[in-house]
Each structure stands twice: as structure tokens, then as C-alpha cells.
C-alpha positions as CSV (number, residue, x, y, z in Angstrom):
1,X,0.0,0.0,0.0
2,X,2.8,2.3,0.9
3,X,4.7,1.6,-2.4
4,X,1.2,2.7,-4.3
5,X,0.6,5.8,-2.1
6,X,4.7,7.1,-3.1
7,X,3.9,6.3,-6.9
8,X,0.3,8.4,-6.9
9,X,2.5,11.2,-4.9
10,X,5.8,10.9,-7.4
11,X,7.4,13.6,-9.7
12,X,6.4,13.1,-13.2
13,X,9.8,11.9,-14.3
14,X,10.0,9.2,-11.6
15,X,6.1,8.5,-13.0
16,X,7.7,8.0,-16.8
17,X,10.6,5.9,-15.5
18,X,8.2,3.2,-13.7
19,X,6.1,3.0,-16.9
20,X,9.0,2.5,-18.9
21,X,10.0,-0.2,-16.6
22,X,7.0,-1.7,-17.0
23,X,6.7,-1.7,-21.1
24,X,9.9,-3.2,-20.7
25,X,9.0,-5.8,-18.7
26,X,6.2,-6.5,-20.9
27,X,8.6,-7.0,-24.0
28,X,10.0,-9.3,-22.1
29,X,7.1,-11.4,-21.1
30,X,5.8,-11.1,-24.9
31,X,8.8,-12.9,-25.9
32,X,8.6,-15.7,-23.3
33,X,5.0,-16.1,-23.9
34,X,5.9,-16.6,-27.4
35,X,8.6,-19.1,-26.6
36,X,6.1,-20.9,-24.8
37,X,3.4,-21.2,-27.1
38,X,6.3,-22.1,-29.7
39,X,7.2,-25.2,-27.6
40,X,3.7,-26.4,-27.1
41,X,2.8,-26.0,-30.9
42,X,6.2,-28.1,-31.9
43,X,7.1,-30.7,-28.8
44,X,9.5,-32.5,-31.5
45,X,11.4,-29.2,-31.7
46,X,12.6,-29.1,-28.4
47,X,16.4,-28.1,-29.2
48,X,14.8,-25.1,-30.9
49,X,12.6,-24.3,-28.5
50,X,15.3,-24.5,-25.6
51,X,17.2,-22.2,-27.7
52,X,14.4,-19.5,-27.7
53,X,14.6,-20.1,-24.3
54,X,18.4,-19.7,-23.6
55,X,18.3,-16.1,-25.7
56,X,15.1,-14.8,-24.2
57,X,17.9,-14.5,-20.7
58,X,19.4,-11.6,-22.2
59,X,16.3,-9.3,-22.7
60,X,15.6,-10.6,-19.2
61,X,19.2,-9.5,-18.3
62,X,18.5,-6.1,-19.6
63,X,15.1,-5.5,-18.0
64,X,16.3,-6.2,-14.8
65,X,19.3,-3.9,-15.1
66,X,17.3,-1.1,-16.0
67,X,14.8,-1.7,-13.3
68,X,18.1,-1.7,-10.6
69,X,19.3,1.4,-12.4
70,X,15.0,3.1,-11.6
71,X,15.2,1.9,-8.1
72,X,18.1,3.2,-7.4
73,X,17.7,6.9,-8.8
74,X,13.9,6.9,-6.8
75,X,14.3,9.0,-4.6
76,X,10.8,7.9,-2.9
77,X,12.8,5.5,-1.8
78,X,15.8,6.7,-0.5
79,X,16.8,6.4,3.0
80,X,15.4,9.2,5.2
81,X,16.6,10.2,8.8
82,X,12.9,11.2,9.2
83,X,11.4,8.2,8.9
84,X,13.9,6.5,11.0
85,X,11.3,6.8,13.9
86,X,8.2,5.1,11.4
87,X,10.3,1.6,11.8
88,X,11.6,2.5,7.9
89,X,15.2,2.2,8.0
90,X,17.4,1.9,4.9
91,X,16.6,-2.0,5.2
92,X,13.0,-1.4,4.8
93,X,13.6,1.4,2.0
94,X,15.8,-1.2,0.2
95,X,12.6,-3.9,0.2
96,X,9.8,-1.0,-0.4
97,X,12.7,-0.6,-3.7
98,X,12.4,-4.2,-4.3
99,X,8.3,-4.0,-3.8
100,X,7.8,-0.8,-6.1
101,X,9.8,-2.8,-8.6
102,X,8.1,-5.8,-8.2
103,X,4.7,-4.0,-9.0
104,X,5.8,-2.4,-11.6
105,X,7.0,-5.3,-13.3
106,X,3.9,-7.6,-12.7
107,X,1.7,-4.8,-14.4
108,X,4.4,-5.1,-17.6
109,X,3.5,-8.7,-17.4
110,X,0.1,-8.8,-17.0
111,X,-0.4,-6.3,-20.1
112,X,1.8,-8.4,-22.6
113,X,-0.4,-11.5,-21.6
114,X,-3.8,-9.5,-22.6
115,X,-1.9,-8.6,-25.9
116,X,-0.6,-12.4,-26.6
117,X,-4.2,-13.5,-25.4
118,X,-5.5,-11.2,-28.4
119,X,-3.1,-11.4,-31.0
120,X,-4.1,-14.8,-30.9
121,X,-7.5,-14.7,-30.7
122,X,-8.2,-16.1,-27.5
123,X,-10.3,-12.8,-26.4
124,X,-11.8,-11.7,-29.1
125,X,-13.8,-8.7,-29.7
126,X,-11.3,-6.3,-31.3
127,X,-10.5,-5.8,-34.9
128,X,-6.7,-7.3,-33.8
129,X,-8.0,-10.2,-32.3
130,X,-6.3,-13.3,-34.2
131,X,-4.3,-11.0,-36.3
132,X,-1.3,-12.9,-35.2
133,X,-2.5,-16.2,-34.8
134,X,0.1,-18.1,-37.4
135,X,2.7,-16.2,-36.0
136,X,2.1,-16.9,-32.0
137,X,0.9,-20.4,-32.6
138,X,-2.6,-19.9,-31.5
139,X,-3.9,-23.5,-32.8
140,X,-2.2,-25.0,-29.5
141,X,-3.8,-24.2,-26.4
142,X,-2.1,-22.4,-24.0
143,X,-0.8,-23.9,-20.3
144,X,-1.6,-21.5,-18.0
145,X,0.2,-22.9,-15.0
146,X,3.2,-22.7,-17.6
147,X,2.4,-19.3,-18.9
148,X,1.6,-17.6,-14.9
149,X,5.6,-19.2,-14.4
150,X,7.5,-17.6,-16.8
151,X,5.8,-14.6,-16.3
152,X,6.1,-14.0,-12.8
153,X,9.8,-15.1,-13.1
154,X,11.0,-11.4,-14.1
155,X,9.4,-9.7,-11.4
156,X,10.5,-11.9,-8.8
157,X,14.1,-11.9,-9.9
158,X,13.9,-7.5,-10.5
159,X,12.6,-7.3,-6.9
160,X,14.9,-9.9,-5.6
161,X,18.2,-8.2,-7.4
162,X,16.9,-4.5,-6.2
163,X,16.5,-6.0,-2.4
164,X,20.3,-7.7,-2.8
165,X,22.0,-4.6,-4.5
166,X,20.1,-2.0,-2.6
167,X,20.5,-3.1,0.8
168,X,23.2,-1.1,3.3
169,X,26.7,-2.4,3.7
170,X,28.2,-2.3,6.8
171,X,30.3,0.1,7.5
172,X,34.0,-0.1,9.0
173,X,34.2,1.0,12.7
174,X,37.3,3.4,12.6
175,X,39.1,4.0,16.0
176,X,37.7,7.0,18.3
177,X,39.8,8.7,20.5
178,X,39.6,7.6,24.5
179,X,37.7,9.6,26.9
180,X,39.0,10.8,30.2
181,X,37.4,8.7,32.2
182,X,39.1,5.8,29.9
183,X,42.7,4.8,30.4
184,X,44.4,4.0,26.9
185,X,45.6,0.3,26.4
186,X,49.1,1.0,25.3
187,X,49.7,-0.5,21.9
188,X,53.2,-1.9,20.4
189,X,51.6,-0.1,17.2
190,X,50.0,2.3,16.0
191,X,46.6,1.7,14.8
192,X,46.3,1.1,10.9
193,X,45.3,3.9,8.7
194,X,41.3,3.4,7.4
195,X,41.6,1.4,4.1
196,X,41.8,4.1,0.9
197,X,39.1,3.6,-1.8
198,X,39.3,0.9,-4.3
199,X,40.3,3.4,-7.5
200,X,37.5,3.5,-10.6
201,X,40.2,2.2,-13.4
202,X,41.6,-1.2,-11.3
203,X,39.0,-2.8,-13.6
204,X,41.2,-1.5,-16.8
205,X,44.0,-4.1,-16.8
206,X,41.7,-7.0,-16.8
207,X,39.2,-5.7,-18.9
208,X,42.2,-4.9,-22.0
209,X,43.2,-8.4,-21.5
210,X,40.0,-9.8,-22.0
211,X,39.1,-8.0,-25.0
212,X,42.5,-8.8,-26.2
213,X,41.9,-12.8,-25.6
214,X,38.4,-12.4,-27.4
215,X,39.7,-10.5,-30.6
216,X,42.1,-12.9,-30.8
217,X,40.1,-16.0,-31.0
218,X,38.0,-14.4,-33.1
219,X,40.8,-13.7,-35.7
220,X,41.8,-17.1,-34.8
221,X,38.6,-18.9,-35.7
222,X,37.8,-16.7,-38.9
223,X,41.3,-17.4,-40.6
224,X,41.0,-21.0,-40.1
225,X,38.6,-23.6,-42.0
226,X,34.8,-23.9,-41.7
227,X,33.2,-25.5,-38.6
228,X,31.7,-28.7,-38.6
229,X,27.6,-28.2,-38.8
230,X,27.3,-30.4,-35.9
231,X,29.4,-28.1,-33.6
232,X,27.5,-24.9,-34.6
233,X,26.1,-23.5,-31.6
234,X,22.0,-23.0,-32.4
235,X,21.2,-19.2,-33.0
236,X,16.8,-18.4,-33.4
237,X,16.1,-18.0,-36.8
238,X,19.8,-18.8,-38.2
239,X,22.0,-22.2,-39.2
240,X,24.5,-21.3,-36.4
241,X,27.5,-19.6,-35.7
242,X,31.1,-21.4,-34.2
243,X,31.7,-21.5,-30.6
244,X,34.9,-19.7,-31.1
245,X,33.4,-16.9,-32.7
246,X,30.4,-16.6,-29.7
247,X,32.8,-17.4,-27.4
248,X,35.4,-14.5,-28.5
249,X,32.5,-12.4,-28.9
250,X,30.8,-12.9,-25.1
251,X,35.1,-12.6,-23.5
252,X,35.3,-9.1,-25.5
253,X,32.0,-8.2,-24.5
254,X,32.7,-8.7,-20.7
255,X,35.9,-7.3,-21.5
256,X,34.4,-3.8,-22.1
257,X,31.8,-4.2,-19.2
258,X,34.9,-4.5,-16.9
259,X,37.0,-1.8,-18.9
260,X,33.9,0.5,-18.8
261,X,34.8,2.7,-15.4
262,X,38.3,2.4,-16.3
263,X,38.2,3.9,-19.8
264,X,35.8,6.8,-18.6
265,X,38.2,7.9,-15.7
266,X,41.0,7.8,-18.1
267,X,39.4,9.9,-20.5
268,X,39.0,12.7,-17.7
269,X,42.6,12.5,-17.1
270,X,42.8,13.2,-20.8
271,X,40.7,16.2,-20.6
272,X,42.5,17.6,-17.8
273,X,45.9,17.2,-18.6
274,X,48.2,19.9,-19.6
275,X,47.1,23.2,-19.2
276,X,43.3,22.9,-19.4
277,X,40.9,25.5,-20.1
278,X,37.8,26.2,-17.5
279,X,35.8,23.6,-19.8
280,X,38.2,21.0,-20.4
281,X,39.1,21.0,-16.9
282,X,35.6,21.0,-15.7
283,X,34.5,18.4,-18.4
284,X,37.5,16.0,-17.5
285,X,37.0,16.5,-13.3
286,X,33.4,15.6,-13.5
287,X,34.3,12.8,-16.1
288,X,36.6,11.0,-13.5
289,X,34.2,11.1,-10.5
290,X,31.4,9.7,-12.2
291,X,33.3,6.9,-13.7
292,X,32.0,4.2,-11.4
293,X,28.2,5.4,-12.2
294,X,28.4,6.3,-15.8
295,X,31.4,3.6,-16.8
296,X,29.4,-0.2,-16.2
297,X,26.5,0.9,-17.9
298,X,28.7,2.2,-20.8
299,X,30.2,-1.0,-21.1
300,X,27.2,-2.6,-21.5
301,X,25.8,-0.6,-23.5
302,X,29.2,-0.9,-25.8
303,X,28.5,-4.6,-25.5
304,X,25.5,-4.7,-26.7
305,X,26.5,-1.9,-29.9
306,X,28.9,-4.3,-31.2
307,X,26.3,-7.3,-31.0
308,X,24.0,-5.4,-32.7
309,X,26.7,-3.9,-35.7
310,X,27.2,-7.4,-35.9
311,X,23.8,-8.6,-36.4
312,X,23.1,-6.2,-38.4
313,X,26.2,-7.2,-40.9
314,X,24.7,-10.7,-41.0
315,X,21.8,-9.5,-42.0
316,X,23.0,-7.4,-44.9
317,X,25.3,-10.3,-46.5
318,X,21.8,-12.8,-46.2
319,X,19.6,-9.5,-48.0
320,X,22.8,-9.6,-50.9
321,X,23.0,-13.0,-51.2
322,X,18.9,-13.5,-51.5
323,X,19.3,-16.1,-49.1
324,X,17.0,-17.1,-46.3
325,X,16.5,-13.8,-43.7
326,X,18.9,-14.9,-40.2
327,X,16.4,-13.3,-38.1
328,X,12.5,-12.8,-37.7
329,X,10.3,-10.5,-35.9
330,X,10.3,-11.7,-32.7
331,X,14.0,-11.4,-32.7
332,X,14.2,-8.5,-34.2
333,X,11.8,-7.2,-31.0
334,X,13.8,-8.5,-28.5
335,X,17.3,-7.1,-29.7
336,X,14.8,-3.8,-30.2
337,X,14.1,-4.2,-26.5
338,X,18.1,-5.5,-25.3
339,X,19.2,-1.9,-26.9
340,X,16.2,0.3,-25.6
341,X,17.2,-0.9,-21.8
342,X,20.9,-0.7,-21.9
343,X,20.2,2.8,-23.7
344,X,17.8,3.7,-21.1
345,X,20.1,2.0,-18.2
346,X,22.6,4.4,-19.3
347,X,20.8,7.4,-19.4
348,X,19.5,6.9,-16.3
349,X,23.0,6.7,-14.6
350,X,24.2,9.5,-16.0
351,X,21.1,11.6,-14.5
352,X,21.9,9.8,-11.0
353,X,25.3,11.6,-11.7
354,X,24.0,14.5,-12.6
355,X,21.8,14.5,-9.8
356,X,24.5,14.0,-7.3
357,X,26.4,16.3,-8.0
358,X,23.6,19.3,-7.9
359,X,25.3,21.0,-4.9
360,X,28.6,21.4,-6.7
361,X,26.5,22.8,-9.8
362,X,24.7,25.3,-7.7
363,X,27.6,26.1,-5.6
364,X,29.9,27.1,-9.4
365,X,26.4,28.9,-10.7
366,X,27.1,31.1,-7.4
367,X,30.1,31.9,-8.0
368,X,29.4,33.2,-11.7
369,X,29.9,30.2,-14.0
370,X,28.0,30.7,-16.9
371,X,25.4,27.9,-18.1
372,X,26.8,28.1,-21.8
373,X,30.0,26.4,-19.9
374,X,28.8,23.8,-18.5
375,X,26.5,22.7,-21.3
376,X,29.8,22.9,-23.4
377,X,31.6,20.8,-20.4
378,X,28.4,18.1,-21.0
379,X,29.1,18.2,-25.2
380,X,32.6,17.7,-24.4
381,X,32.6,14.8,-22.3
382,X,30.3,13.2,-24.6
383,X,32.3,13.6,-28.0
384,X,35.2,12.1,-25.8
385,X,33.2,9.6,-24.2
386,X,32.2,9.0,-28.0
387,X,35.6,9.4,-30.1
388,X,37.1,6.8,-27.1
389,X,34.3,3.9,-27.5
390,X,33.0,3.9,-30.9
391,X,35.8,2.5,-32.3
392,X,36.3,-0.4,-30.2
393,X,32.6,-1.2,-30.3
394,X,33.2,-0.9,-34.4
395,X,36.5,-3.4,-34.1
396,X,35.0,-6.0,-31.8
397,X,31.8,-6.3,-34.1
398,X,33.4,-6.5,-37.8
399,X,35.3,-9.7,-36.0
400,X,32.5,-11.0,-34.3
401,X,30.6,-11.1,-38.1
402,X,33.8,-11.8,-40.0
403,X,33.8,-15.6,-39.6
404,X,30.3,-15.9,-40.6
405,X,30.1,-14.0,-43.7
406,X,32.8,-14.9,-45.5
């Protein structure tokens, strides 16, 4: 009840953000509705339909990144000293997170079910109804049990990753001075200094050697002979690609994930080297303390570029070659839906940045800053943040496509 009272009483923004969470989550349950009634209309087919199965995880991946990414910029949510006294502490804030979430979610799911229901024709009573009814199988009858399973799976794992990430750490107890009515212990040494932070780019080293490992087994596979059939890993709507070449693709992938934080801290050290001007030095400061926001969700977002420059490669050789399309619809939807969330993931963090640092905005608008400054600061750090990424995203997809177009 709480959780519906702080979403009638939310700012308009916060109002957009939970919608969008929701049509997201009803993509998602679309496509596993879909991958249901596909298995029920062909039980011989079970290797295919596992495989529809397997690849609807990464829209679910993606939904329930961007719904972490919403729960943590609510600030309906956020820890209050006020109600402190109400018995709502940041442990009950973290699973109110994970309940808004949760509700959220269920309503995406419960909206694609009405729209499978009716493309199918199972409602009835629209000029839509059965308008997709070769497409979504609707000759088979649908398992509810089955169906209520896989859609209630994204909401509880959303709510359940919210509660987990969301929840208060501990913090270090750090030495306090005695008093006078204690007597100090003497000590053979002195206590240890509190531990320094763990820096935004120790992520780098790893995350270059990754990508490294994965471009080269992708150059490795694609200069040697062709794979046997039988060996092809199963992709929807396609013959198959090598397990090299997915494999070198996935270990460059979470090679820029990793490298993400990393590569957006060093590009503020780039900005601010030398002998900066007021907007490079601005744009490369505020570049290197929002690295550990803005950075991960880069990566991903990189990730997911260079699967989808890939793809989209693939694609245009099968169109040349008139030869059977490698992808349908409902693929096409849910790589639609895999780029919309990280897109949106990433957005988001870099208004939770934004937003964090609105005292030090205000406080340089005091002192005279001019806005024309920092909205050049903002262009600047996103032509770098551009110039630095787009061409690994472009390197890492031409060798993920290379093997399977030639």
C-alpha cells in the first residue's frame, strides 16, 4: 500500500521511469509467452525451443538492469533520517525498492499476456483479435500454469536483485579517541590507517586483457577452415554460428563491461591534462568522479552496440546474397528491447550523476559560472566519451561477423 501511495504522490519523471520499466518488462514477457506457445505447438522441436529459451535471458538481463538502475535513482525510496522513527530504516527502504519494482513489473507482465491473449485470438472482440494467430501459434492451447511461471519469473528476480543490490553495507568501525574517564591500552603499534578507496580504473587491466583474448580467438577462428555443422552453436532463426566466434564475442564483451569505469576515468585524465581551459578541466574533473556510475552501464551498453553492428552485418550479406533472412520478428523485438534498456540504463545513470552532483553545480552557478560552460563541459565529455568507444565497439563487431560472412 505504501509503495502505491509514493507512486500516486511521485514527480512526473519518476512516474515516466516506472512506466518505462513496465513496457519493458512487458517485451520481455511477450517474448517468453511466445517461446512458450512455440514449444507447445512443436514438442518435436525441443532443441529449438530451448534455444528460444536460452536467448530470451538476455532481454531478461536487460530488464532487470534497467529496473536496478530506476530503483536506485527513486528518490521515494531513498533512505530518510525522518522516517527513522516510522520503523523505515534503509533495510525497509531497500525492500519497499524491491516492492515498487516488483509491481511495476507484474503490471508489464500482466499487459503483454492481454496482448498475446488477443493477438491470438483467444479474447476476441477487437479488430486485432487473431491477427497474429500463425505467427504466435494460436492453434495449440495455452498452459496457464506454464504461462503464470514464466511470467512471474522477471518480477520476482527484479525485486529480488533490487533487495540484494540495494541493501546497506556495513560500515567499517574506525578508531575514536579515548575519553578521560578511559585509560588508553598501550599498543606496540599504531593503529592502521582506514583502508583508501578501491580506484575506478583497477578494472582496466583485466578488462584490455580480456578483450584482447576475445579478438584474438575471433581472428583465430575466422582465418581457419569452416566448422563442422554439428558443432555450430544454435542461434533463433539462423543455421548457427562457431563456438569460437560466440565465445570470443561474449570474453570481449565482458571485456568492455569490466574496462567501462576504467576507460571513462581515463578519458577525464585526458581532458584535464596539460594546461586545461575552464571547460576542459571541468568536463575531464566531473568525467573521473562519475566513472564508477556512468562507466558499467557504458560498457554494456558498448557490448550490446557491437552485437548489434554485428547482427546487423549478417543480416545485410543474407539481403545480398537472397538467401533465407537470419532473423524474424520476434527477434528482431527483443534485440529492439536489449538496446532500448541498456540505452535507457545508461541514461539513467548519468542523470543519478547528474543529480549528485547538484550542490557542486549550484555552488559554481554562485560563484558566476555561466550555463553556456557547463553545457559545453556536458558536449565535451560526450564527444570524448564518443571518439574513445566507438571504435572499439566498431572493431570488436566486424570480428564477431567476420567468420560468418565470409
Amino acid at each position: 500500500m505504501l509503495s502505491l501511495r509514493l507512486a500516486r504522490g511521485a514527480h512526473p519523471l519518476v512516474v515516466l521511469r516506472r512506466l518505462l520499466v513496465a513496457a519493458a518488462a512487458a517485451g520481455v514477457g511477450f517474448l517468453l509467452l511466445c517461446t512458450l506457445g512455440y514449444a507447445v505447438a512443436h514438442p518435436h522441436a525441443t532443441g529449438q525451443s530451448l534455444v528460444r529459451l536460452v536467448w530470451c535471458a538476455v532481454p531478461l538481463a536487460a530488464v532487470v538492469q534497467f529496473a536496478l538502475a530506476v530503483a536506485r535513482t527513486d528518490p521515494s525510496t531513498a533512505p530518510r533520517e525522518g522516517l527513522d522513527a516510522a520503523g523505515l530504516g534503509p533495510v525497509r527502504m531497500s525492500l519497499l525498492a524491491a516492492a515498487s519494482t516488483a509491481l511495476s513489473c507484474t503490471l508489464g507482465s500482466g499487459f503483454a499476456l492481454l496482448v498475446y491473449l488477443e493477438l491470438r485470438g483467444d479474447l476476441g472482440g477487437t479488430p486485432l483479435s487473431g491477427s497474429a494467430s500463425g505467427l504466435l501459434d494460436g492453434r495449440a492451447p495455452l498452459p496457464w500454469g506454464a504461462a503464470l511461471t514464466l511470467l512471474a519469473l522477471l518480477p520476482a528476480l527484479a525485486a529480488g536483485t533490487c533487495a540484494v543490490a540495494l541493501r546497506p553495507r556495513p560500515e567499517r568501525s574506525r578508531p575514536t579517541p579515548p575519553t578521560d574517564e578511559e585509560t588508553p591500552v598501550p599498543s606496540a603499534a599504531p593503529p592502521a590507517p582506514p583502508a583508501a578507496p578501491r580506484p575506478t580504473y583497477v578494472g582496466l587491466p583485466w578488462g584490455i586483457a580480456i578483450i584482447a583474448v576475445g579478438l584474438a580467438m575471433e581472428a583465430y577462428v575466422g582465418r581457419g577452415p569452416a566448422p563442422d555443422p554439428d558443432t555450430l552453436i544454435a542461434l533463433p532463426g539462423s543455421e548457427g554460428a562457431s563456438p569460437g566466434v560466440i565465445g570470443g564475442w561474449l570474453l570481449a564483451s565482458l571485456g568492455l563491461v569490466l574496462a567501462g569505469p576504467g576507460l571513462t576515468h581515463w578519458c577525464g585524465v585526458l581532458l584535464a591534462a596539460g594546461r586545461p581551459g575552464a571547460v576542459r578541466l571541468l568536463a575531464g574533473r566531473i568525467l573521473q568522479d562519475a566513472a564508477t556510475r556512468v562507466g558499467r552501464p557504458l560498457g554494456v551498453l558498448c557490448a550490446v552496440a557491437s552485437g548489434a553492428l554485428a547482427a546487423a552485418e549478417l543480416y545485410g550479406a543474407a539481403w545480398e546474397s537472397s538467401g533465407p533472412r537470419p532473423f524474424g520478428p520476434l527477434t528482431g523485438l527483443g534485440a529492439a528491447l536489449v538496446m532500448a534498456c541498456v540505452t535507457a540504463t545508461a541514461v539513467t545513470a548519468a542523470l543519478d550523476s547528474r543529480r549528485g552532483r547538484g550542490d557542486t553545480t549550484a555552488g559554481l552557478v554562485s560563484l558566476g559560472i555561466p550555463a553556456s560552460m557547463l553545457r559545453g563541459a556536458a558536449v565535451l565529455r560526450g564527444v570524448v566519451l564518443l571518439a574513445a568507444l566507438s571504435p572499439l565497439t566498431w572493431a570488436i563487431a566486424e570480428l564477431a561477423a567476420l567468420p560468418m560472412t565470409r
